[in-house]
PDB file of N, CA and C in Angstrom:
ATOM      1  N   ALA Q   1       1.817   4.206  10.938  1.00  0.00           N
ATOM      2  CA  ALA Q   1       1.069   3.994  12.164  1.00  0.00           C
ATOM      3  C   ALA Q   1       0.971   2.509  12.504  1.00  0.00           C
ATOM      4  N   ILE Q   2       0.804   1.691  11.482  1.00  0.00           N
ATOM      5  CA  ILE Q   2       0.722   0.249  11.726  1.00  0.00           C
ATOM      6  C   ILE Q   2       2.056  -0.262  12.237  1.00  0.00           C
ATOM      7  N   ASP Q   3       3.150   0.264  11.656  1.00  0.00           N
ATOM      8  CA  ASP Q   3       4.482  -0.151  12.074  1.00  0.00           C
ATOM      9  C   ASP Q   3       4.741   0.157  13.557  1.00  0.00           C
ATOM     10  N   ARG Q   4       4.077   1.170  14.078  1.00  0.00           N
ATOM     11  CA  ARG Q   4       4.269   1.560  15.480  1.00  0.00           C
ATOM     12  C   ARG Q   4       3.215   0.980  16.424  1.00  0.00           C
ATOM     13  N   GLY Q   5       2.289   0.186  15.867  1.00  0.00           N
ATOM     14  CA  GLY Q   5       1.280  -0.443  16.700  1.00  0.00           C
ATOM     15  C   GLY Q   5       0.127   0.465  17.088  1.00  0.00           C
ATOM     16  N   TRP Q   6      -0.102   1.512  16.326  1.00  0.00           N
ATOM     17  CA  TRP Q   6      -1.170   2.445  16.655  1.00  0.00           C
ATOM     18  C   TRP Q   6      -2.509   1.987  16.121  1.00  0.00           C
ATOM     19  N   TYR Q   7      -2.508   0.968  15.275  1.00  0.00           N
ATOM     20  CA  TYR Q   7      -3.757   0.450  14.710  1.00  0.00           C
ATOM     21  C   TYR Q   7      -3.834  -1.029  15.022  1.00  0.00           C
ATOM     22  N   ASP Q   8      -4.920  -1.453  15.662  1.00  0.00           N
ATOM     23  CA  ASP Q   8      -5.051  -2.855  16.072  1.00  0.00           C
ATOM     24  C   ASP Q   8      -5.972  -3.661  15.159  1.00  0.00           C
ATOM     25  N   GLY Q   9      -6.304  -3.113  13.999  1.00  0.00           N
ATOM     26  CA  GLY Q   9      -7.204  -3.788  13.082  1.00  0.00           C
ATOM     27  C   GLY Q   9      -8.643  -3.325  13.225  1.00  0.00           C
ATOM     28  N   GLN Q  10      -8.953  -2.679  14.312  1.00  0.00           N
ATOM     29  CA  GLN Q  10     -10.301  -2.179  14.571  1.00  0.00           C
ATOM     30  C   GLN Q  10     -10.300  -0.681  14.906  1.00  0.00           C
ATOM     31  N   ARG Q  11      -9.319  -0.273  15.709  1.00  0.00           N
ATOM     32  CA  ARG Q  11      -9.304   1.111  16.206  1.00  0.00           C
ATOM     33  C   ARG Q  11      -7.931   1.733  16.038  1.00  0.00           C
ATOM     34  N   TRP Q  12      -7.951   3.047  15.903  1.00  0.00           N
ATOM     35  CA  TRP Q  12      -6.709   3.808  15.870  1.00  0.00           C
ATOM     36  C   TRP Q  12      -6.440   4.385  17.240  1.00  0.00           C
ATOM     37  N   GLU Q  13      -5.215   4.264  17.717  1.00  0.00           N
ATOM     38  CA  GLU Q  13      -4.798   4.895  18.971  1.00  0.00           C
ATOM     39  C   GLU Q  13      -3.474   5.590  18.705  1.00  0.00           C
ATOM     40  N   ILE Q  14      -3.552   6.810  18.187  1.00  0.00           N
ATOM     41  CA  ILE Q  14      -2.364   7.563  17.811  1.00  0.00           C
ATOM     42  C   ILE Q  14      -2.181   8.717  18.779  1.00  0.00           C
ATOM     43  N   PRO Q  15      -0.993   8.824  19.393  1.00  0.00           N
ATOM     44  CA  PRO Q  15      -0.743   9.987  20.247  1.00  0.00           C
ATOM     45  C   PRO Q  15      -0.827  11.266  19.404  1.00  0.00           C
ATOM     46  N   GLU Q  16      -1.523  12.269  19.903  1.00  0.00           N
ATOM     47  CA  GLU Q  16      -1.731  13.493  19.136  1.00  0.00           C
ATOM     48  C   GLU Q  16      -0.420  14.141  18.722  1.00  0.00           C
ATOM     49  N   SER Q  17       0.600  14.015  19.553  1.00  0.00           N
ATOM     50  CA  SER Q  17       1.892  14.621  19.221  1.00  0.00           C
ATOM     51  C   SER Q  17       2.542  13.950  18.015  1.00  0.00           C
ATOM     52  N   SER Q  18       2.086  12.752  17.650  1.00  0.00           N
ATOM     53  CA  SER Q  18       2.666  12.022  16.524  1.00  0.00           C
ATOM     54  C   SER Q  18       1.928  12.250  15.211  1.00  0.00           C
ATOM     55  N   ILE Q  19       0.805  12.926  15.259  1.00  0.00           N
ATOM     56  CA  ILE Q  19       0.021  13.163  14.041  1.00  0.00           C
ATOM     57  C   ILE Q  19       0.626  14.346  13.301  1.00  0.00           C
ATOM     58  N   PRO Q  20       0.977  14.171  12.016  1.00  0.00           N
ATOM     59  CA  PRO Q  20       1.547  15.296  11.258  1.00  0.00           C
ATOM     60  C   PRO Q  20       0.604  16.491  11.233  1.00  0.00           C
ATOM     61  N   THR Q  21       1.175  17.679  11.216  1.00  0.00           N
ATOM     62  CA  THR Q  21       0.385  18.910  11.238  1.00  0.00           C
ATOM     63  C   THR Q  21      -0.604  18.957  10.080  1.00  0.00           C
ATOM     64  N   ARG Q  22      -0.183  18.501   8.879  1.00  0.00           N
ATOM     65  CA  ARG Q  22      -1.086  18.523   7.727  1.00  0.00           C
ATOM     66  C   ARG Q  22      -2.314  17.664   7.978  1.00  0.00           C
ATOM     67  N   LEU Q  23      -2.146  16.521   8.649  1.00  0.00           N
ATOM     68  CA  LEU Q  23      -3.268  15.626   8.929  1.00  0.00           C
ATOM     69  C   LEU Q  23      -4.157  16.202  10.032  1.00  0.00           C
ATOM     70  N   GLN Q  24      -3.566  16.926  10.975  1.00  0.00           N
ATOM     71  CA  GLN Q  24      -4.345  17.540  12.043  1.00  0.00           C
ATOM     72  C   GLN Q  24      -5.298  18.594  11.485  1.00  0.00           C
ATOM     73  N   ARG Q  25      -4.925  19.239  10.379  1.00  0.00           N
ATOM     74  CA  ARG Q  25      -5.760  20.291   9.795  1.00  0.00           C
ATOM     75  C   ARG Q  25      -6.948  19.751   9.020  1.00  0.00           C
ATOM     76  N   LEU Q  26      -6.930  18.461   8.664  1.00  0.00           N
ATOM     77  CA  LEU Q  26      -8.051  17.873   7.935  1.00  0.00           C
ATOM     78  C   LEU Q  26      -9.239  17.702   8.861  1.00  0.00           C
ATOM     79  N   ASN Q  27     -10.437  17.728   8.285  1.00  0.00           N
ATOM     80  CA  ASN Q  27     -11.592  17.422   9.120  1.00  0.00           C
ATOM     81  C   ASN Q  27     -11.573  15.927   9.439  1.00  0.00           C
ATOM     82  N   GLY Q  28     -12.344  15.504  10.384  1.00  0.00           N
ATOM     83  CA  GLY Q  28     -12.324  14.122  10.856  1.00  0.00           C
ATOM     84  C   GLY Q  28     -12.567  13.093   9.762  1.00  0.00           C
ATOM     85  N   PHE Q  29     -13.514  13.354   8.870  1.00  0.00           N
ATOM     86  CA  PHE Q  29     -13.834  12.417   7.803  1.00  0.00           C
ATOM     87  C   PHE Q  29     -12.648  12.227   6.867  1.00  0.00           C
ATOM     88  N   MET Q  30     -12.033  13.341   6.447  1.00  0.00           N
ATOM     89  CA  MET Q  30     -10.902  13.270   5.524  1.00  0.00           C
ATOM     90  C   MET Q  30      -9.699  12.591   6.175  1.00  0.00           C
ATOM     91  N   ALA Q  31      -9.446  12.873   7.441  1.00  0.00           N
ATOM     92  CA  ALA Q  31      -8.332  12.237   8.135  1.00  0.00           C
ATOM     93  C   ALA Q  31      -8.553  10.729   8.232  1.00  0.00           C
ATOM     94  N   LYS Q  32      -9.788  10.328   8.535  1.00  0.00           N
ATOM     95  CA  LYS Q  32     -10.105   8.902   8.630  1.00  0.00           C
ATOM     96  C   LYS Q  32      -9.884   8.210   7.291  1.00  0.00           C
ATOM     97  N   LYS Q  33     -10.325   8.832   6.200  1.00  0.00           N
ATOM     98  CA  LYS Q  33     -10.153   8.250   4.865  1.00  0.00           C
ATOM     99  C   LYS Q  33      -8.665   8.150   4.503  1.00  0.00           C
ATOM    100  N   ALA Q  34      -7.893   9.168   4.842  1.00  0.00           N
ATOM    101  CA  ALA Q  34      -6.453   9.141   4.556  1.00  0.00           C
ATOM    102  C   ALA Q  34      -5.775   8.008   5.312  1.00  0.00           C
ATOM    103  N   LEU Q  35      -6.140   7.835   6.571  1.00  0.00           N
ATOM    104  CA  LEU Q  35      -5.541   6.771   7.379  1.00  0.00           C
ATOM    105  C   LEU Q  35      -5.981   5.392   6.902  1.00  0.00           C
ATOM    106  N   GLU Q  36      -7.246   5.255   6.501  1.00  0.00           N
ATOM    107  CA  GLU Q  36      -7.722   3.967   5.989  1.00  0.00           C
ATOM    108  C   GLU Q  36      -6.981   3.588   4.712  1.00  0.00           C
ATOM    109  N   GLY Q  37      -6.712   4.566   3.855  1.00  0.00           N
ATOM    110  CA  GLY Q  37      -5.973   4.284   2.630  1.00  0.00           C
ATOM    111  C   GLY Q  37      -4.533   3.906   2.921  1.00  0.00           C
ATOM    112  N   ALA Q  38      -3.926   4.588   3.869  1.00  0.00           N
ATOM    113  CA  ALA Q  38      -2.519   4.346   4.189  1.00  0.00           C
ATOM    114  C   ALA Q  38      -2.298   2.992   4.854  1.00  0.00           C
ATOM    115  N   LYS Q  39      -3.276   2.488   5.571  1.00  0.00           N
ATOM    116  CA  LYS Q  39      -3.063   1.232   6.308  1.00  0.00           C
ATOM    117  C   LYS Q  39      -2.903   0.027   5.390  1.00  0.00           C
ATOM    118  N   ARG Q  40      -3.263   0.185   4.117  1.00  0.00           N
ATOM    119  CA  ARG Q  40      -3.121  -0.924   3.169  1.00  0.00           C
ATOM    120  C   ARG Q  40      -1.687  -1.105   2.690  1.00  0.00           C
ATOM    121  N   TYR Q  41      -0.824  -0.162   3.013  1.00  0.00           N
ATOM    122  CA  TYR Q  41       0.543  -0.174   2.505  1.00  0.00           C
ATOM    123  C   TYR Q  41       1.546  -0.110   3.650  1.00  0.00           C
ATOM    124  N   THR Q  42       2.726  -0.672   3.411  1.00  0.00           N
ATOM    125  CA  THR Q  42       3.804  -0.562   4.393  1.00  0.00           C
ATOM    126  C   THR Q  42       4.444   0.815   4.261  1.00  0.00           C
ATOM    127  N   LEU Q  43       5.240   1.170   5.235  1.00  0.00           N
ATOM    128  CA  LEU Q  43       5.925   2.457   5.204  1.00  0.00           C
ATOM    129  C   LEU Q  43       6.822   2.554   3.971  1.00  0.00           C
ATOM    130  N   ASN Q  44       7.527   1.477   3.646  1.00  0.00           N
ATOM    131  CA  ASN Q  44       8.406   1.507   2.476  1.00  0.00           C
ATOM    132  C   ASN Q  44       7.623   1.656   1.173  1.00  0.00           C
ATOM    133  N   GLU Q  45       6.453   1.039   1.079  1.00  0.00           N
ATOM    134  CA  GLU Q  45       5.622   1.185  -0.112  1.00  0.00           C
ATOM    135  C   GLU Q  45       5.128   2.624  -0.258  1.00  0.00           C
ATOM    136  N   LEU Q  46       4.764   3.259   0.846  1.00  0.00           N
ATOM    137  CA  LEU Q  46       4.319   4.653   0.802  1.00  0.00           C
ATOM    138  C   LEU Q  46       5.463   5.583   0.405  1.00  0.00           C
ATOM    139  N   ARG Q  47       6.658   5.299   0.910  1.00  0.00           N
ATOM    140  CA  ARG Q  47       7.819   6.113   0.540  1.00  0.00           C
ATOM    141  C   ARG Q  47       8.133   5.955  -0.947  1.00  0.00           C
ATOM    142  N   ALA Q  48       8.049   4.725  -1.451  1.00  0.00           N
ATOM    143  CA  ALA Q  48       8.298   4.492  -2.882  1.00  0.00           C
ATOM    144  C   ALA Q  48       7.258   5.227  -3.726  1.00  0.00           C
ATOM    145  N   ALA Q  49       6.003   5.198  -3.317  1.00  0.00           N
ATOM    146  CA  ALA Q  49       4.943   5.887  -4.052  1.00  0.00           C
ATOM    147  C   ALA Q  49       5.207   7.388  -4.093  1.00  0.00           C
ATOM    148  N   ARG Q  50       5.649   7.947  -2.978  1.00  0.00           N
ATOM    149  CA  ARG Q  50       5.973   9.379  -2.946  1.00  0.00           C
ATOM    150  C   ARG Q  50       7.117   9.679  -3.911  1.00  0.00           C
ATOM    151  N   HIS Q  51       8.126   8.809  -3.923  1.00  0.00           N
ATOM    152  CA  HIS Q  51       9.252   8.976  -4.843  1.00  0.00           C
ATOM    153  C   HIS Q  51       8.778   8.955  -6.296  1.00  0.00           C
ATOM    154  N   TYR Q  52       7.931   7.995  -6.644  1.00  0.00           N
ATOM    155  CA  TYR Q  52       7.412   7.890  -8.012  1.00  0.00           C
ATOM    156  C   TYR Q  52       6.589   9.125  -8.383  1.00  0.00           C
ATOM    157  N   ALA Q  53       5.824   9.655  -7.434  1.00  0.00           N
ATOM    158  CA  ALA Q  53       5.004  10.842  -7.704  1.00  0.00           C
ATOM    159  C   ALA Q  53       5.886  12.061  -7.979  1.00  0.00           C
ATOM    160  N   ILE Q  54       6.945  12.215  -7.215  1.00  0.00           N
ATOM    161  CA  ILE Q  54       7.862  13.339  -7.432  1.00  0.00           C
ATOM    162  C   ILE Q  54       8.574  13.185  -8.778  1.00  0.00           C
ATOM    163  N   GLU Q  55       9.015  11.959  -9.049  1.00  0.00           N
ATOM    164  CA  GLU Q  55       9.668  11.678 -10.330  1.00  0.00           C
ATOM    165  C   GLU Q  55       8.713  11.967 -11.501  1.00  0.00           C
ATOM    166  N   MET Q  56       7.448  11.565 -11.356  1.00  0.00           N
ATOM    167  CA  MET Q  56       6.449  11.794 -12.393  1.00  0.00           C
ATOM    168  C   MET Q  56       6.242  13.301 -12.617  1.00  0.00           C
ATOM    169  N   ARG Q  57       6.197  14.046 -11.543  1.00  0.00           N
ATOM    170  CA  ARG Q  57       6.005  15.492 -11.662  1.00  0.00           C
ATOM    171  C   ARG Q  57       7.122  16.119 -12.484  1.00  0.00           C
ATOM    172  N   TRP Q  58       8.360  15.730 -12.190  1.00  0.00           N
ATOM    173  CA  TRP Q  58       9.487  16.277 -12.953  1.00  0.00           C
ATOM    174  C   TRP Q  58       9.411  15.875 -14.420  1.00  0.00           C
ATOM    175  N   ARG Q  59       9.009  14.642 -14.692  1.00  0.00           N
ATOM    176  CA  ARG Q  59       8.875  14.195 -16.078  1.00  0.00           C
ATOM    177  C   ARG Q  59       7.771  14.962 -16.799  1.00  0.00           C
ATOM    178  N   LEU Q  60       6.686  15.271 -16.103  1.00  0.00           N
ATOM    179  CA  LEU Q  60       5.604  16.050 -16.714  1.00  0.00           C
ATOM    180  C   LEU Q  60       6.071  17.465 -17.072  1.00  0.00           C
ATOM    181  N   VAL Q  61       6.866  18.054 -16.202  1.00  0.00           N
ATOM    182  CA  VAL Q  61       7.354  19.413 -16.427  1.00  0.00           C
ATOM    183  C   VAL Q  61       8.387  19.442 -17.557  1.00  0.00           C
ATOM    184  N   ASP Q  62       9.283  18.457 -17.595  1.00  0.00           N
ATOM    185  CA  ASP Q  62      10.393  18.455 -18.544  1.00  0.00           C
ATOM    186  C   ASP Q  62      10.071  17.852 -19.900  1.00  0.00           C
ATOM    187  N   SER Q  63       8.970  17.150 -20.024  1.00  0.00           N
ATOM    188  CA  SER Q  63       8.715  16.379 -21.229  1.00  0.00           C
ATOM    189  C   SER Q  63       7.674  17.031 -22.134  1.00  0.00           C
ATOM    190  N   SER Q  64       7.784  16.720 -23.429  1.00  0.00           N
ATOM    191  CA  SER Q  64       6.761  17.172 -24.370  1.00  0.00           C
ATOM    192  C   SER Q  64       5.802  16.026 -24.692  1.00  0.00           C
ATOM    193  N   LEU Q  65       5.954  14.895 -24.006  1.00  0.00           N
ATOM    194  CA  LEU Q  65       5.058  13.758 -24.203  1.00  0.00           C
ATOM    195  C   LEU Q  65       3.652  14.080 -23.725  1.00  0.00           C
ATOM    196  N   ASP Q  66       2.706  13.309 -24.213  1.00  0.00           N
ATOM    197  CA  ASP Q  66       1.330  13.406 -23.738  1.00  0.00           C
ATOM    198  C   ASP Q  66       1.325  13.038 -22.245  1.00  0.00           C
ATOM    199  N   PRO Q  67       0.734  13.859 -21.385  1.00  0.00           N
ATOM    200  CA  PRO Q  67       0.736  13.564 -19.951  1.00  0.00           C
ATOM    201  C   PRO Q  67       0.205  12.167 -19.616  1.00  0.00           C
ATOM    202  N   PHE Q  68      -0.756  11.689 -20.391  1.00  0.00           N
ATOM    203  CA  PHE Q  68      -1.302  10.354 -20.143  1.00  0.00           C
ATOM    204  C   PHE Q  68      -0.218   9.286 -20.241  1.00  0.00           C
ATOM    205  N   ASP Q  69       0.736   9.471 -21.167  1.00  0.00           N
ATOM    206  CA  ASP Q  69       1.817   8.505 -21.354  1.00  0.00           C
ATOM    207  C   ASP Q  69       2.816   8.510 -20.204  1.00  0.00           C
ATOM    208  N   ILE Q  70       2.766   9.515 -19.376  1.00  0.00           N
ATOM    209  CA  ILE Q  70       3.633   9.586 -18.192  1.00  0.00           C
ATOM    210  C   ILE Q  70       2.870   9.147 -16.948  1.00  0.00           C
ATOM    211  N   ILE Q  71       1.627   9.580 -16.831  1.00  0.00           N
ATOM    212  CA  ILE Q  71       0.843   9.318 -15.622  1.00  0.00           C
ATOM    213  C   ILE Q  71       0.440   7.853 -15.513  1.00  0.00           C
ATOM    214  N   GLU Q  72      -0.040   7.256 -16.608  1.00  0.00           N
ATOM    215  CA  GLU Q  72      -0.524   5.873 -16.536  1.00  0.00           C
ATOM    216  C   GLU Q  72       0.549   4.886 -16.067  1.00  0.00           C
ATOM    217  N   PRO Q  73       1.749   4.860 -16.663  1.00  0.00           N
ATOM    218  CA  PRO Q  73       2.752   3.898 -16.185  1.00  0.00           C
ATOM    219  C   PRO Q  73       3.158   4.134 -14.734  1.00  0.00           C
ATOM    220  N   THR Q  74       3.166   5.407 -14.327  1.00  0.00           N
ATOM    221  CA  THR Q  74       3.528   5.701 -12.937  1.00  0.00           C
ATOM    222  C   THR Q  74       2.470   5.166 -11.986  1.00  0.00           C
ATOM    223  N   LEU Q  75       1.192   5.367 -12.312  1.00  0.00           N
ATOM    224  CA  LEU Q  75       0.123   4.840 -11.459  1.00  0.00           C
ATOM    225  C   LEU Q  75       0.169   3.312 -11.398  1.00  0.00           C
ATOM    226  N   LEU Q  76       0.417   2.680 -12.529  1.00  0.00           N
ATOM    227  CA  LEU Q  76       0.516   1.220 -12.530  1.00  0.00           C
ATOM    228  C   LEU Q  76       1.676   0.752 -11.667  1.00  0.00           C
ATOM    229  N   ARG Q  77       2.761   1.479 -11.711  1.00  0.00           N
ATOM    230  CA  ARG Q  77       3.933   1.136 -10.899  1.00  0.00           C
ATOM    231  C   ARG Q  77       3.623   1.257  -9.406  1.00  0.00           C
ATOM    232  N   VAL Q  78       2.900   2.300  -9.042  1.00  0.00           N
ATOM    233  CA  VAL Q  78       2.570   2.533  -7.634  1.00  0.00           C
ATOM    234  C   VAL Q  78       1.535   1.523  -7.132  1.00  0.00           C
ATOM    235  N   LEU Q  79       0.524   1.259  -7.942  1.00  0.00           N
ATOM    236  CA  LEU Q  79      -0.594   0.421  -7.489  1.00  0.00           C
ATOM    237  C   LEU Q  79      -0.334  -1.074  -7.631  1.00  0.00           C
ATOM    238  N   ALA Q  80       0.580  -1.448  -8.508  1.00  0.00           N
ATOM    239  CA  ALA Q  80       0.862  -2.872  -8.690  1.00  0.00           C
ATOM    240  C   ALA Q  80       1.643  -3.398  -7.483  1.00  0.00           C
ATOM    241  N   ARG Q  81       1.275  -4.561  -7.047  1.00  0.00           N
ATOM    242  CA  ARG Q  81       1.961  -5.193  -5.935  1.00  0.00           C
ATOM    243  C   ARG Q  81       2.919  -6.237  -6.459  1.00  0.00           C
ATOM    244  N   ALA Q  82       4.051  -6.341  -5.841  1.00  0.00           N
ATOM    245  CA  ALA Q  82       4.984  -7.398  -6.214  1.00  0.00           C
ATOM    246  C   ALA Q  82       4.368  -8.744  -5.841  1.00  0.00           C
ATOM    247  N   LYS Q  83       4.599  -9.747  -6.663  1.00  0.00           N
ATOM    248  CA  LYS Q  83       4.074 -11.080  -6.345  1.00  0.00           C
ATOM    249  C   LYS Q  83       4.807 -11.610  -5.126  1.00  0.00           C
ATOM    250  N   ARG Q  84       4.044 -12.093  -4.177  1.00  0.00           N
ATOM    251  CA  ARG Q  84       4.641 -12.569  -2.927  1.00  0.00           C
ATOM    252  C   ARG Q  84       4.507 -14.048  -2.813  1.00  0.00           C
TER     253      ARG Q  84
END
């Protein structure tokens, strides 16, 4: 949304036709929280996080390791920011 100029730093102005169906089904509070969380990341960062989550899921299913040993490094990878 930020990439398309729908958020000006204070208000959201998103055309309803552009809101994903899953987000439209959320109540107003949950949708607002989801959008506030997403605005902290670029589109590429969100895509990478989704990739890591899918990869983590497959590792959890295929592995006999302790789930904590799979989840923690993945979360650190997603939440850590590259030094700029």
